[in-house]
PDB file of C-alpha atoms in Angstrom:
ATOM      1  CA  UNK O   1     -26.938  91.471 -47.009  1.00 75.00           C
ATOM      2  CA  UNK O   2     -29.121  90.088 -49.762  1.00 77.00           C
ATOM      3  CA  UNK O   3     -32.570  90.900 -48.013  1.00 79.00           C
ATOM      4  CA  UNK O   4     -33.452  87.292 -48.033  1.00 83.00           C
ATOM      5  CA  UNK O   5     -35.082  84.739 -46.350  1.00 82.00           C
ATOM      6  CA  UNK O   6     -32.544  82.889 -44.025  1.00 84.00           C
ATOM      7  CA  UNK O   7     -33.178  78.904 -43.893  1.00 84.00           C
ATOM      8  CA  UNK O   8     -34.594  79.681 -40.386  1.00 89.00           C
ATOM      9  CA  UNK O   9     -37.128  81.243 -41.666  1.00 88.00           C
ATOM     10  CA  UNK O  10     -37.549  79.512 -44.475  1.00 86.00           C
ATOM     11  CA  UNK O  11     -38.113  76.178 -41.915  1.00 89.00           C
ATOM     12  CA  UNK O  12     -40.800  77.663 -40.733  1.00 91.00           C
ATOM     13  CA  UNK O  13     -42.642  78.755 -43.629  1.00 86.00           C
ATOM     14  CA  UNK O  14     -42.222  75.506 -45.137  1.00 87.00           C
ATOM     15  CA  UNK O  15     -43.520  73.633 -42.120  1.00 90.00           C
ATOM     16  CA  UNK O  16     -46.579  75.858 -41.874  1.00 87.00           C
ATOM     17  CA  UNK O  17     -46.994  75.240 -45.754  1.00 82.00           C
ATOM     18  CA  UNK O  18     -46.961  71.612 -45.412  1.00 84.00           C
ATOM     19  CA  UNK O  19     -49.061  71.770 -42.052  1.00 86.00           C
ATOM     20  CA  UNK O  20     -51.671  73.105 -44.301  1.00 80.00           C
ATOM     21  CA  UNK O  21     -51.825  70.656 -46.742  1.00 79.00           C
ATOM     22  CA  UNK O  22     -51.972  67.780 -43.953  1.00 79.00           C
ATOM     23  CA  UNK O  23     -54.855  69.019 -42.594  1.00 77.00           C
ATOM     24  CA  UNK O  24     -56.636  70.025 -45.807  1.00 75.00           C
ATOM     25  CA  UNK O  25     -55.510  66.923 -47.614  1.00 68.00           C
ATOM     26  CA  UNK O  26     -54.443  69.473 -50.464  1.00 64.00           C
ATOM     27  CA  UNK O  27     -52.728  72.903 -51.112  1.00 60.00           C
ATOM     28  CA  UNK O  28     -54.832  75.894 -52.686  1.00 62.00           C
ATOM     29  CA  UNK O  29     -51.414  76.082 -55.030  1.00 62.00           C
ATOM     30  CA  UNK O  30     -49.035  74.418 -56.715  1.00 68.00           C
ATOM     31  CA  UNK O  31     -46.029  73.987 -54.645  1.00 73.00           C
ATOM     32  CA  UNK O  32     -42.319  74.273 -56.090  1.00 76.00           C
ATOM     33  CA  UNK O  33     -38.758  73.541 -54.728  1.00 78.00           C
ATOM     34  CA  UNK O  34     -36.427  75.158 -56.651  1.00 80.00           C
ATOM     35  CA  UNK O  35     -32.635  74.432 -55.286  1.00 82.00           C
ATOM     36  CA  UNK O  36     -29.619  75.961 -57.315  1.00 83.00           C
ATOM     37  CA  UNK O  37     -26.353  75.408 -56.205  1.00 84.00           C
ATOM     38  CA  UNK O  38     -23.844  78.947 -56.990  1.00 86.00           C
ATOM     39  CA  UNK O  39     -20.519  76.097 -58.978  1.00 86.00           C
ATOM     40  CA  UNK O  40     -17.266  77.542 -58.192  1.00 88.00           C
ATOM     41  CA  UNK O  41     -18.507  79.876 -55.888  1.00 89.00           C
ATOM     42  CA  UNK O  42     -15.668  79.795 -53.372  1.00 90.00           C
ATOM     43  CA  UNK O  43     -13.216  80.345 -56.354  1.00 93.00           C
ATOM     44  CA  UNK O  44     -14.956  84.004 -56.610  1.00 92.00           C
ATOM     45  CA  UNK O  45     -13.954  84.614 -53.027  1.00 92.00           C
ATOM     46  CA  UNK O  46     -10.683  83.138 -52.662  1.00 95.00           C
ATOM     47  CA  UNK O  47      -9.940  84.755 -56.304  1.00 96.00           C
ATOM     48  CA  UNK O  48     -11.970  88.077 -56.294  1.00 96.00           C
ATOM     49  CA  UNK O  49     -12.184  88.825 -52.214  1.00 95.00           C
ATOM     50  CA  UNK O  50     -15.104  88.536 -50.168  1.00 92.00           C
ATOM     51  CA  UNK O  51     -16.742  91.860 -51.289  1.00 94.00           C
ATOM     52  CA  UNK O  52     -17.004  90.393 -54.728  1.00 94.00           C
ATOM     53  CA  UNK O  53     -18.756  87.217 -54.211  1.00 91.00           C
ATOM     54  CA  UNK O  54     -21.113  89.533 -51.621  1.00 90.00           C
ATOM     55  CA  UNK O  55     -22.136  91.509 -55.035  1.00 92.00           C
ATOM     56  CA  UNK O  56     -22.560  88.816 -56.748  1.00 92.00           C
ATOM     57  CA  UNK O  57     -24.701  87.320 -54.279  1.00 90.00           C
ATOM     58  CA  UNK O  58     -27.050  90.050 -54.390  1.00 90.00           C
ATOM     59  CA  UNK O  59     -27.277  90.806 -57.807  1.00 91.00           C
ATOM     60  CA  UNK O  60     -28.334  87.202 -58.503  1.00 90.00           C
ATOM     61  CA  UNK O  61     -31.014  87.212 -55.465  1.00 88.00           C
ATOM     62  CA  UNK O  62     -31.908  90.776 -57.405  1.00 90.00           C
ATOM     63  CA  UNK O  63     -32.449  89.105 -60.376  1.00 90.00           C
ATOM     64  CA  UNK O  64     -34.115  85.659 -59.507  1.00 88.00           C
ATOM     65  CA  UNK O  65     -36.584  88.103 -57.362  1.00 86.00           C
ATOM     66  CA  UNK O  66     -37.482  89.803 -60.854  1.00 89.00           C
ATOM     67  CA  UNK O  67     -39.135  86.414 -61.790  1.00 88.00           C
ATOM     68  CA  UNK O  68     -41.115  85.738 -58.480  1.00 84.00           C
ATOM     69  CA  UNK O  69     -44.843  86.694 -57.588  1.00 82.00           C
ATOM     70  CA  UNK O  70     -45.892  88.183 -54.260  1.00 79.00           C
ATOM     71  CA  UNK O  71     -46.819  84.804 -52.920  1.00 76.00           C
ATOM     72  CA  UNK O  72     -42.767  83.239 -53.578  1.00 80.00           C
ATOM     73  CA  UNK O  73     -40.357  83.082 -51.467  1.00 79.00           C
ATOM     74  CA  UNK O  74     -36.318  83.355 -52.172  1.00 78.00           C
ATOM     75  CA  UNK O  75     -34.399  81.650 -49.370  1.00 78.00           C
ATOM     76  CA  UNK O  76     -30.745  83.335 -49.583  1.00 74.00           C
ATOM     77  CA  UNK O  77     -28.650  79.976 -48.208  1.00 70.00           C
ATOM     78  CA  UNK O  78     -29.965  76.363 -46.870  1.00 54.00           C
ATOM     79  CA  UNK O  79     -26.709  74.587 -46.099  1.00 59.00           C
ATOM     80  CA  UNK O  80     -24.927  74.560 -42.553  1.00 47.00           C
TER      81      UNK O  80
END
């Protein structure tokens, strides 16, 4: 829906990342986590309906992706 990474995939790409950076004893970059939790979130379902909080979804994954490089990766959902 949102075009994302999924937190499969984002598993992966963080265990190659930090496979790297064993075995080199560094990283060519600066690594970030950045983890932002949507408050209230269910509230725009239960309130709005399900097709709501899916816009909303992808307008914010639209807009974080505005502020990323090439290299960056936006994982769309890491919790069970």
């Amino acid at each position: 829906m949102t075009g994302l990474v999924n937190r499969r995939e984002f598993e992966r790409q963080l265990a190659d990342h930090l496979s790297v950076c064993r075995h080199t004893f560094s990283c060519d970059s600066t690594s970030i986590l950045l983890y932002v939790d949507l408050d209230r979130f269910k509230m725009v379902n239960d309130t709005c309906g399900h097709a709501a909080g899916d816009r909303m979804l992808v307008e914010i994954a639209l807009l974080m992706g505005h502020c990323l490089s090439g290299n960056d990766t936006l994982v769309s959902r890491v919790k069970n």
